Coordinates of C-alpha atoms in Angstrom, one line a residue:
X1 CA 29.7 4.2 23.6
X2 CA 29.1 7.9 23.0
X3 CA 26.4 9.6 25.1
X4 CA 24.1 9.8 22.1
X5 CA 24.5 6.2 20.9
X6 CA 21.2 4.4 20.8
X7 CA 19.3 7.6 20.0
X8 CA 15.6 7.3 20.5
X9 CA 13.0 9.3 18.7
X10 CA 11.7 11.9 21.2
X11 CA 8.5 12.9 19.4
X12 CA 5.5 11.1 18.1
X13 CA 3.7 12.2 14.9
X14 CA 0.3 11.3 13.4
X15 CA -0.6 9.1 16.3
X16 CA -0.3 8.5 20.0
X17 CA 2.5 7.3 22.1
X18 CA 6.2 8.1 22.4
X19 CA 8.9 6.2 20.8
X20 CA 10.4 3.4 22.9
X21 CA 14.1 3.3 23.8
X22 CA 15.1 1.5 20.6
X23 CA 18.6 1.6 19.3
X24 CA 18.8 2.9 15.8
X25 CA 22.4 3.7 15.8
X26 CA 24.4 6.9 16.3
X27 CA 22.1 9.3 14.5
X28 CA 23.7 12.4 16.0
X29 CA 27.1 11.4 14.7
X30 CA 25.5 10.7 11.3
X31 CA 24.0 14.2 11.3
X32 CA 27.2 15.8 12.4
X33 CA 29.1 14.0 9.6
X34 CA 26.6 15.2 7.0
X35 CA 26.9 18.8 8.3
X36 CA 30.7 18.6 8.2
X37 CA 30.4 17.5 4.6
X38 CA 28.5 20.7 3.8
X39 CA 24.9 19.6 4.1
X40 CA 22.0 21.3 5.9
X41 CA 20.1 18.5 7.8
X42 CA 16.5 18.9 8.8
X43 CA 14.8 16.2 10.9
X44 CA 11.4 14.8 10.5
X45 CA 9.9 11.4 11.4
X46 CA 7.1 8.9 10.6
X47 CA 3.4 9.4 10.8
X48 CA 0.4 7.1 10.9
X49 CA -1.7 8.2 7.8
X50 CA -5.2 7.1 8.8
X51 CA -7.3 7.5 5.6
X52 CA -10.5 6.5 7.5
X53 CA -10.0 9.0 10.3
X54 CA -9.4 11.8 7.8
X55 CA -12.6 10.8 5.9
X56 CA -14.6 10.7 9.1
X57 CA -13.3 14.1 10.1
X58 CA -14.4 15.6 6.8
X59 CA -10.9 16.5 5.8
X60 CA -10.9 14.0 2.9
X61 CA -14.0 13.3 0.7
X62 CA -13.3 9.5 0.5
X63 CA -11.2 6.7 2.1
X64 CA -9.6 5.9 -1.3
X65 CA -9.6 2.1 -1.0
X66 CA -8.1 1.9 2.4
X67 CA -6.9 -1.5 3.4
X68 CA -8.7 -1.9 6.8
X69 CA -6.1 -4.3 8.3
X70 CA -3.0 -2.4 7.2
X71 CA -1.9 0.8 9.0
X72 CA 0.1 3.0 6.7
X73 CA 3.1 4.9 8.0
X74 CA 4.3 7.8 5.9
X75 CA 7.5 9.8 5.9
X76 CA 7.0 13.3 7.4
X77 CA 9.6 15.5 5.7
X78 CA 10.5 19.1 6.6
X79 CA 9.6 21.4 3.7
X80 CA 12.3 23.1 1.7
X81 CA 13.9 26.0 3.4
X82 CA 11.7 29.1 3.1
X83 CA 8.6 27.1 2.3
X84 CA 5.5 26.5 4.4
X85 CA 3.0 23.7 4.7
X86 CA -0.3 25.2 3.5
X87 CA -3.7 24.3 1.9
X88 CA -5.1 20.8 2.2
X89 CA -1.8 19.3 3.4
X90 CA -1.9 21.7 6.4
X91 CA -5.5 20.6 7.1
X92 CA -4.4 17.0 7.1
X93 CA -1.5 17.6 9.4
X94 CA -3.6 19.6 11.8
X95 CA -6.4 17.1 11.8
X96 CA -4.0 14.3 12.8
X97 CA -2.5 16.3 15.6
X98 CA 0.9 17.2 14.2
X99 CA 2.4 20.4 15.4
X100 CA 5.9 20.0 13.9
X101 CA 6.5 21.7 10.6
X102 CA 6.6 18.6 8.4
X103 CA 4.6 17.3 5.4
X104 CA 3.8 13.8 4.1
X105 CA 3.9 15.1 0.5
X106 CA 7.1 16.9 -0.5
X107 CA 9.0 18.3 -3.5
X108 CA 12.8 17.7 -3.8
X109 CA 15.7 19.3 -5.7
X110 CA 17.7 16.9 -7.8
X111 CA 20.7 17.4 -5.5
X112 CA 18.7 16.7 -2.3
X113 CA 17.9 13.5 -0.5
X114 CA 15.3 12.2 2.0
X115 CA 16.8 9.6 4.3
X116 CA 15.0 7.1 6.6
X117 CA 17.0 5.8 9.6
X118 CA 15.2 3.4 11.9
X119 CA 13.9 -0.1 12.5
X120 CA 12.0 -2.2 10.1
X121 CA 8.5 -3.5 11.1
X122 CA 8.4 -6.6 13.3
X123 CA 7.7 -10.0 11.7
X124 CA 4.8 -9.9 9.3
X125 CA 3.6 -11.5 6.0
X126 CA 4.6 -8.4 4.0
X127 CA 6.2 -5.0 4.4
X128 CA 7.6 -2.4 2.0
X129 CA 8.9 1.1 1.7
X130 CA 7.2 2.4 -1.4
X131 CA 8.0 5.6 -3.2
X132 CA 5.2 7.5 -5.0
X133 CA 4.7 10.4 -7.3
X134 CA 1.7 12.1 -5.7
X135 CA 1.0 15.3 -7.7
X136 CA 2.0 16.5 -11.1
X137 CA 1.0 19.5 -13.2
X138 CA -0.2 18.7 -16.8
X139 CA -0.5 21.9 -18.7
X140 CA -2.3 24.2 -16.3
X141 CA -3.9 21.4 -14.3
X142 CA -2.6 19.8 -11.1
X143 CA -3.5 16.1 -11.0
X144 CA -3.4 13.5 -8.3
X145 CA -1.3 10.6 -9.6
X146 CA -0.5 8.5 -6.5
X147 CA 1.6 6.1 -8.6
X148 CA 4.7 4.1 -7.6
X149 CA 8.2 5.1 -8.8
X150 CA 10.3 2.1 -9.5
X151 CA 10.3 -1.0 -7.3
X152 CA 9.7 -1.1 -3.5
X153 CA 12.2 -2.0 -0.9
X154 CA 10.3 -5.0 0.6
X155 CA 10.9 -7.7 3.1
X156 CA 12.4 -10.0 0.5
X157 CA 15.1 -7.6 -0.7
X158 CA 15.7 -5.0 2.0
X159 CA 19.3 -4.6 3.4
X160 CA 19.4 -4.5 7.2
X161 CA 21.8 -5.4 10.0
X162 CA 20.0 -8.7 10.0
X163 CA 20.7 -9.4 6.3
X164 CA 24.5 -9.6 6.2
X165 CA 26.4 -9.8 2.9
X166 CA 23.2 -9.4 0.9
X167 CA 21.6 -12.6 2.2
X168 CA 17.9 -12.7 3.1
X169 CA 18.6 -13.2 6.8
X170 CA 16.1 -11.6 9.1
X171 CA 14.6 -8.4 7.7
X172 CA 12.3 -7.8 10.7
X173 CA 12.8 -5.4 13.5
X174 CA 16.3 -4.5 12.2
X175 CA 18.1 -1.2 11.8
X176 CA 18.1 0.0 8.2
X177 CA 18.8 3.1 6.1
X178 CA 16.9 4.1 3.0
X179 CA 18.0 7.0 0.8
X180 CA 15.6 8.6 -1.7
X181 CA 17.5 10.7 -4.2
X182 CA 18.0 11.4 -7.9
X183 CA 21.8 11.9 -7.7
X184 CA 24.6 9.4 -7.4
X185 CA 27.1 11.8 -5.9
X186 CA 24.7 12.8 -3.1
X187 CA 24.0 9.1 -2.4
X188 CA 27.7 8.3 -2.2
X189 CA 28.3 11.2 0.2
X190 CA 25.4 10.1 2.5
X191 CA 26.8 6.6 2.5
X192 CA 30.2 7.9 3.5
X193 CA 28.7 9.9 6.3
X194 CA 26.7 7.0 7.6
X195 CA 29.8 4.7 7.6
X196 CA 31.8 7.3 9.5
X197 CA 29.0 7.2 12.2
X198 CA 29.3 3.5 12.5
X199 CA 26.6 2.3 10.1
X200 CA 27.5 -0.6 7.7
X201 CA 27.2 0.2 4.0
X202 CA 25.4 -3.2 3.9
X203 CA 22.3 -1.8 5.5
X204 CA 21.8 1.1 3.2
X205 CA 19.1 1.0 0.5
X206 CA 18.9 3.5 -2.3
X207 CA 15.5 4.3 -3.7
X208 CA 16.2 6.1 -7.0
X209 CA 14.1 9.1 -8.0
X210 CA 14.4 8.7 -11.8
X211 CA 14.8 12.4 -12.8
X212 CA 14.4 11.7 -16.5
X213 CA 10.7 11.0 -15.9
X214 CA 10.2 13.5 -13.1
X215 CA 10.0 17.3 -12.6
X216 CA 12.5 17.8 -9.7
X217 CA 12.7 21.1 -7.9
X218 CA 11.1 23.1 -5.1
X219 CA 10.8 26.7 -6.5
X220 CA 8.7 26.0 -9.6
X221 CA 4.9 25.5 -9.2
X222 CA 5.3 22.7 -11.8
X223 CA 7.6 20.6 -9.5
X224 CA 6.4 17.1 -8.7
X225 CA 5.3 16.0 -5.3
X226 CA 6.5 12.8 -3.7
X227 CA 5.7 10.5 -0.7
X228 CA 7.1 7.3 0.8
X229 CA 4.7 5.0 2.5
X230 CA 5.5 2.0 4.8
X231 CA 3.0 -0.7 4.9
X232 CA 3.1 -3.8 7.0
X233 CA 0.5 -6.5 6.8
X234 CA -0.5 -9.4 9.1
X235 CA 2.0 -9.1 12.0
X236 CA 2.9 -12.4 13.6
X237 CA 2.5 -10.7 16.9
X238 CA -0.4 -8.2 16.6
X239 CA 0.7 -6.3 19.8
X240 CA 4.2 -5.9 18.4
X241 CA 2.7 -4.5 15.2
X242 CA 0.5 -2.0 17.1
X243 CA 3.6 -1.0 19.1
X244 CA 5.6 -0.3 16.0
X245 CA 2.8 1.9 14.5
X246 CA 2.4 3.8 17.8
X247 CA 6.1 4.2 18.6
X248 CA 7.5 4.7 15.1
X249 CA 11.2 3.9 15.9
X250 CA 12.8 5.9 13.1
X251 CA 13.7 9.4 12.0
X252 CA 13.5 11.0 8.5
X253 CA 16.1 13.5 7.4
X254 CA 15.9 16.1 4.6
X255 CA 19.5 16.6 3.4
X256 CA 20.4 19.6 1.3
X257 CA 23.9 20.6 0.1
X258 CA 24.9 24.1 1.1
X259 CA 26.7 24.7 -2.1
X260 CA 25.8 23.8 -5.7
X261 CA 27.2 20.5 -6.9
X262 CA 27.7 19.0 -10.3
X263 CA 24.8 16.6 -10.8
X264 CA 25.5 13.0 -11.6
X265 CA 21.9 11.8 -12.0
X266 CA 20.8 8.1 -11.8
X267 CA 19.5 6.4 -14.8
X268 CA 16.1 4.7 -14.5
X269 CA 16.9 1.5 -12.5
X270 CA 16.0 -1.9 -13.9
X271 CA 12.7 -3.1 -12.6
X272 CA 12.2 -6.6 -11.2
X273 CA 10.3 -8.5 -13.8
X274 CA 6.9 -10.0 -13.1
X275 CA 6.2 -13.6 -14.0
X276 CA 8.0 -16.9 -14.0
X277 CA 6.3 -18.6 -17.0
X278 CA 4.4 -20.9 -14.6
X279 CA 0.6 -20.2 -14.5
X280 CA -2.4 -21.3 -12.5
X281 CA -4.5 -22.2 -15.6
X282 CA -4.4 -25.9 -15.0
X283 CA -6.9 -25.2 -12.2
X284 CA -9.5 -23.7 -14.5
X285 CA -11.5 -27.0 -14.8
X286 CA -11.4 -27.3 -11.0
X287 CA -12.6 -23.8 -10.6
X288 CA -15.5 -24.4 -13.0
X289 CA -16.4 -27.5 -10.9
X290 CA -16.4 -25.3 -7.8
X291 CA -18.5 -22.6 -9.5
X292 CA -21.1 -25.3 -10.5
X293 CA -21.1 -26.7 -6.9
X294 CA -21.8 -23.2 -5.5
X295 CA -24.6 -22.6 -8.0
X296 CA -26.1 -26.0 -7.2
X297 CA -26.0 -25.5 -3.5
X298 CA -27.9 -22.2 -3.8
X299 CA -30.1 -23.2 -6.8
X300 CA -33.3 -22.0 -5.1
X301 CA -31.9 -18.4 -5.0
X302 CA -31.3 -15.9 -7.8
X303 CA -27.7 -15.8 -8.8
X304 CA -25.9 -12.8 -10.2
X305 CA -22.3 -13.5 -11.3
X306 CA -20.2 -10.4 -10.8
X307 CA -17.5 -9.3 -13.2
X308 CA -13.8 -9.4 -12.3
X309 CA -11.3 -7.0 -13.8
X310 CA -7.9 -5.5 -13.1
X311 CA -8.7 -2.7 -10.6
X312 CA -5.9 -0.3 -10.8
X313 CA -3.6 0.8 -13.6
X314 CA 0.1 0.3 -13.7
X315 CA 2.2 3.1 -12.2
X316 CA 4.0 4.0 -15.4
X317 CA 0.6 4.2 -17.1
X318 CA -0.6 6.6 -14.5
X319 CA 2.4 8.9 -14.9
X320 CA 2.3 8.9 -18.7
X321 CA -1.5 9.5 -19.0
X322 CA -1.9 11.7 -15.9
X323 CA -4.5 9.4 -14.3
X324 CA -5.1 8.5 -10.7
X325 CA -3.5 5.3 -9.5
X326 CA -4.8 5.2 -5.9
X327 CA -1.5 4.0 -4.4
X328 CA -0.8 0.6 -6.0
X329 CA 2.5 -1.1 -5.4
X330 CA 4.5 -3.0 -7.9
X331 CA 4.5 -5.8 -5.4
X332 CA 0.9 -6.7 -6.0
X333 CA -1.9 -7.5 -8.4
X334 CA -5.3 -5.7 -7.8
X335 CA -8.6 -7.1 -8.9
X336 CA -12.2 -6.0 -8.2
X337 CA -15.8 -7.0 -8.9
X338 CA -16.2 -4.2 -11.5
X339 CA -16.2 -4.5 -15.3
X340 CA -13.5 -1.9 -16.0
X341 CA -10.2 -0.7 -14.6
X342 CA -10.2 2.6 -12.7
X343 CA -8.9 5.2 -15.1
X344 CA -9.7 8.8 -14.5
X345 CA -7.7 12.1 -14.4
X346 CA -8.5 13.6 -11.0
X347 CA -7.5 16.7 -9.0
X348 CA -5.7 16.2 -5.6
X349 CA -7.9 14.4 -3.1
X350 CA -10.8 13.8 -5.4
X351 CA -14.5 13.3 -4.6
X352 CA -14.8 9.8 -6.1
X353 CA -18.5 10.2 -6.8
X354 CA -17.7 12.6 -9.6
X355 CA -15.4 10.2 -11.4
X356 CA -16.8 6.6 -11.0
X357 CA -20.5 6.9 -11.7
X358 CA -20.4 3.4 -13.2
X359 CA -20.0 2.0 -9.7
X360 CA -23.5 3.3 -8.9
X361 CA -25.1 2.8 -12.3
X362 CA -25.1 -1.0 -11.8
X363 CA -25.0 -1.2 -8.1
X364 CA -24.6 -4.4 -6.0
X365 CA -26.1 -3.8 -2.5
X366 CA -26.4 -6.2 0.4
X367 CA -29.6 -6.5 2.4
X368 CA -30.2 -8.2 5.7
X369 CA -32.3 -11.0 4.4
X370 CA -30.6 -14.3 5.5
X371 CA -31.0 -15.5 1.9
X372 CA -29.1 -12.5 0.5
X373 CA -25.3 -12.8 0.5
X374 CA -22.2 -12.9 -1.7
X375 CA -20.0 -15.9 -2.3
X376 CA -16.4 -15.1 -3.0
X377 CA -14.3 -17.9 -4.5
X378 CA -11.3 -18.6 -6.5
X379 CA -7.8 -19.9 -6.5
X380 CA -5.8 -19.7 -3.3
X381 CA -2.8 -18.0 -4.8
X382 CA -0.6 -18.6 -1.7
X383 CA -1.3 -22.3 -2.0
X384 CA -0.1 -22.3 -5.6
X385 CA 3.0 -20.4 -4.8
X386 CA 2.2 -17.4 -6.9
X387 CA 2.0 -15.0 -3.9
X388 CA 3.1 -14.8 -0.3
X389 CA 0.0 -13.0 0.9
X390 CA -3.5 -12.2 -0.4
X391 CA -6.7 -10.7 0.9
X392 CA -10.1 -9.5 -0.2
X393 CA -12.0 -6.5 1.2
X394 CA -15.6 -5.4 0.9
X395 CA -15.9 -1.7 -0.1
X396 CA -18.6 0.9 -0.1
X397 CA -18.7 2.1 -3.7
X398 CA -19.4 5.7 -2.9
X399 CA -16.3 6.5 -1.0
X400 CA -14.2 3.3 -1.4
X401 CA -14.3 2.6 2.4
X402 CA -13.0 -0.9 3.2
X403 CA -14.9 -2.4 6.1
X404 CA -13.3 -5.8 6.7
X405 CA -10.5 -8.0 5.3
X406 CA -10.4 -11.7 4.7
X407 CA -6.9 -13.2 4.1
X408 CA -5.5 -16.5 2.8
X409 CA -5.1 -17.6 6.4
X410 CA -8.9 -17.9 6.3
X411 CA -9.0 -20.0 3.1
X412 CA -7.6 -23.3 4.1
X413 CA -10.1 -26.2 3.7
X414 CA -13.0 -24.0 2.6
X415 CA -13.4 -25.5 -0.9
X416 CA -13.3 -29.2 0.2
X417 CA -17.0 -29.1 1.4
X418 CA -18.0 -28.2 -2.2
X419 CA -15.5 -30.6 -3.9
X420 CA -14.9 -33.5 -1.4
X421 CA -13.5 -35.8 -4.0
X422 CA -11.3 -33.3 -5.9
X423 CA -7.6 -33.4 -4.8
X424 CA -7.1 -29.9 -6.2
X425 CA -9.7 -28.4 -3.8
X426 CA -6.8 -27.5 -1.5
X427 CA -5.8 -24.9 -4.1
X428 CA -9.2 -23.2 -4.1
X429 CA -11.3 -21.3 -1.6
X430 CA -14.9 -20.3 -0.9
X431 CA -16.0 -17.5 1.5
X432 CA -19.4 -15.9 2.3
X433 CA -20.2 -12.2 2.8
X434 CA -23.5 -11.4 4.5
X435 CA -25.2 -9.1 6.9
X436 CA -26.2 -12.1 9.1
X437 CA -24.0 -15.2 8.9
X438 CA -26.6 -17.2 10.8
X439 CA -24.0 -19.4 12.4
X440 CA -22.2 -20.2 9.1
X441 CA -18.5 -20.6 9.3
X442 CA -16.2 -19.0 6.8
X443 CA -18.5 -16.0 6.7
X444 CA -17.9 -12.3 7.2
X445 CA -20.7 -10.1 8.4
X446 CA -20.7 -6.7 6.8
X447 CA -21.3 -4.0 9.4
X448 CA -23.8 -1.1 8.8
X449 CA -22.5 2.4 8.3
X450 CA -20.6 3.6 11.3
X451 CA -18.6 6.7 10.5
X452 CA -17.3 4.9 7.4
X453 CA -16.5 1.6 9.1
X454 CA -19.6 0.0 7.7
X455 CA -21.8 0.0 4.6
X456 CA -25.5 1.0 4.6
X457 CA -28.1 -1.4 3.2
X458 CA -28.8 0.8 0.2
X459 CA -25.1 1.7 -0.4
X460 CA -23.6 0.0 -3.5
X461 CA -20.5 -2.1 -2.8
X462 CA -17.8 -4.0 -4.5
X463 CA -15.2 -6.6 -3.6
X464 CA -11.5 -6.0 -4.2
X465 CA -8.6 -8.5 -4.1
X466 CA -4.9 -7.9 -3.4
X467 CA -2.3 -10.4 -4.3
X468 CA 1.2 -9.6 -2.9
X469 CA 4.7 -10.7 -3.8
X470 CA 5.8 -13.7 -5.7
X471 CA 8.9 -15.1 -3.9
X472 CA 10.6 -16.2 -7.1
X473 CA 10.6 -12.7 -8.6
X474 CA 10.5 -10.6 -5.4
X475 CA 7.8 -8.5 -7.0
X476 CA 4.1 -8.8 -7.8
X477 CA 2.8 -11.7 -9.8
X478 CA 2.0 -11.3 -13.5
X479 CA -1.7 -10.8 -14.3
X480 CA -1.1 -13.2 -17.3
X481 CA -0.2 -16.1 -14.9
X482 CA -3.0 -15.9 -12.3
X483 CA -6.6 -17.1 -12.4
X484 CA -8.9 -14.2 -11.5
X485 CA -10.9 -14.4 -8.3
X486 CA -14.7 -14.3 -8.6
X487 CA -17.9 -13.5 -6.7
X488 CA -21.6 -14.4 -7.0
X489 CA -24.4 -12.4 -5.5
X490 CA -27.4 -14.5 -4.3
X491 CA -30.8 -13.2 -3.3
X492 CA -34.4 -14.6 -3.1
X493 CA -36.2 -15.2 -6.3
X494 CA -39.3 -13.0 -6.7

C-alpha cells in the first residue's frame, strides 16, 4: 500500500471534531491522475449546515423549515480561481467557524465538476445526496430558489463498494464517489482518473447538471448558484450518526480543465416516476371512523379542524416560475396544516414574515391549559408501504422553526384505542401535541421559546408532514396516491 493510501480528512469544517482514520481510498493518487490529465484540483470538504444555529446567531432571519432531527451536511467547495467568498455567504461561513476559503453555494463552468469522495452515512432510515439550484437572476432580480435539480442519489440507488454490480447490497458506511457536472467528457475523464487510482467504476455516481435549464458559468453575474446537501435521518445507532456528522469522512474536489475543451453536454436525465397505481383510498372510511372517534372522545371541548394542503412546490415549478422552494427533495411529499401551498418569489435568505402573512392572519396557537391541545392523525404511510419513512414536526409560523419531530416509529398501535374493533386501525395513527401532556402517552410537549428551539404561547404554529421514498419507485410517493394527514385543535368551550 502506498504511504497515502487510506487518506484521512485532516480538517473539520462547520462543526467540531476531526475526521477519524477512515479509509476512503487513494485520494492523493486520484488527485495526481487528474492533474496529469490537465486539470487544476482544489480541495474542499463537508460542513454541518445548522439552520437553527445561524438563526439564533442573527445571521439568518429564519430557520426555513429545519427538520429538527436531521443534521444537514453540505458540500464546501473552493470558489472559482480569482473569486472570493463575500457577502452573506462570508457571514455564514464565519459564523460557523470556517476559516478555509470555501463556500456552500457555488457557481460552475459547464466544463468543470465538483466531486465527492468519501463514506456514506451509517445505517439509517433514509439518506441522500441532493443537488439544488440555490440562486438565479430573473431580469434584474436575484431570487432564492432552493429547488432540486433532477433526482437524488439516495440509499436505494447509490453505487458504493458495498453495492457490487449494481445490486442494492449495503449502501451504508461505504466508500463512494459522486460527480456533479454538466459535461459527459469531463465525467468520463474523472472516471478514468479514479480508476487509475484504484477506485472501481462501479462506485461512481454522476449527478447531472442539466445545462439546458441552467445558466452555467462563473464570470457572469447572471450565473446560477448550486449546492449539494447530504441528509441522513433516523440512524440505527444514534452515536454512529453523531460521529459521522462530527467527523465528516469525505473530501470535495473542484476540478477545472487547464485548457478549453469541446463541450459534450448531458441531456436532461430521465426522472424516476412517482406512483405505482396503488392508492391508500380504501382507508378513507376507516379514517372517517377515526375522525369521529377523536371528536367523540373530546366532545366537551371546542374542535377546530385544520386544513391540509401540499406544503412545497415541485422543483421544476420553482425554477420555471422563479419561486422559493425551501429545499424539497424529489424523494418526499410535503404536507402542512395550512390552506395553500407556499408560493412566493423571494430574495436570497428571505425574512419569511414579509411573504407568508396568511400564516399569521388565521393563527393557531397553543396555550398551556391542559384542555388545549392538537390531535394529529392519519394513515401510517409506512404501514401501507407507500413510504419508507415519515415524520411530522411542529413549527413556529413566524420563522418556520421546527421544535420536535414525531416519526412513524411512534405510530404503531396508537389508533387501536380509538378503533378497537377495526382491523385496519393498524394502518392509522393518532398523536397528541400539547404544552402539558399530563401523563398521556403518545404525546409531544411543545417547548416554550428558547433561542428558536421552542414556540411561545402567543406565537402561531403549524404542523408539517414529510413522507419519504417509496421503495417500488425509489423516489417520493405520488400525491395522487396518498391520503393526506390531518390535525384537529381542541380548546375549552367558552
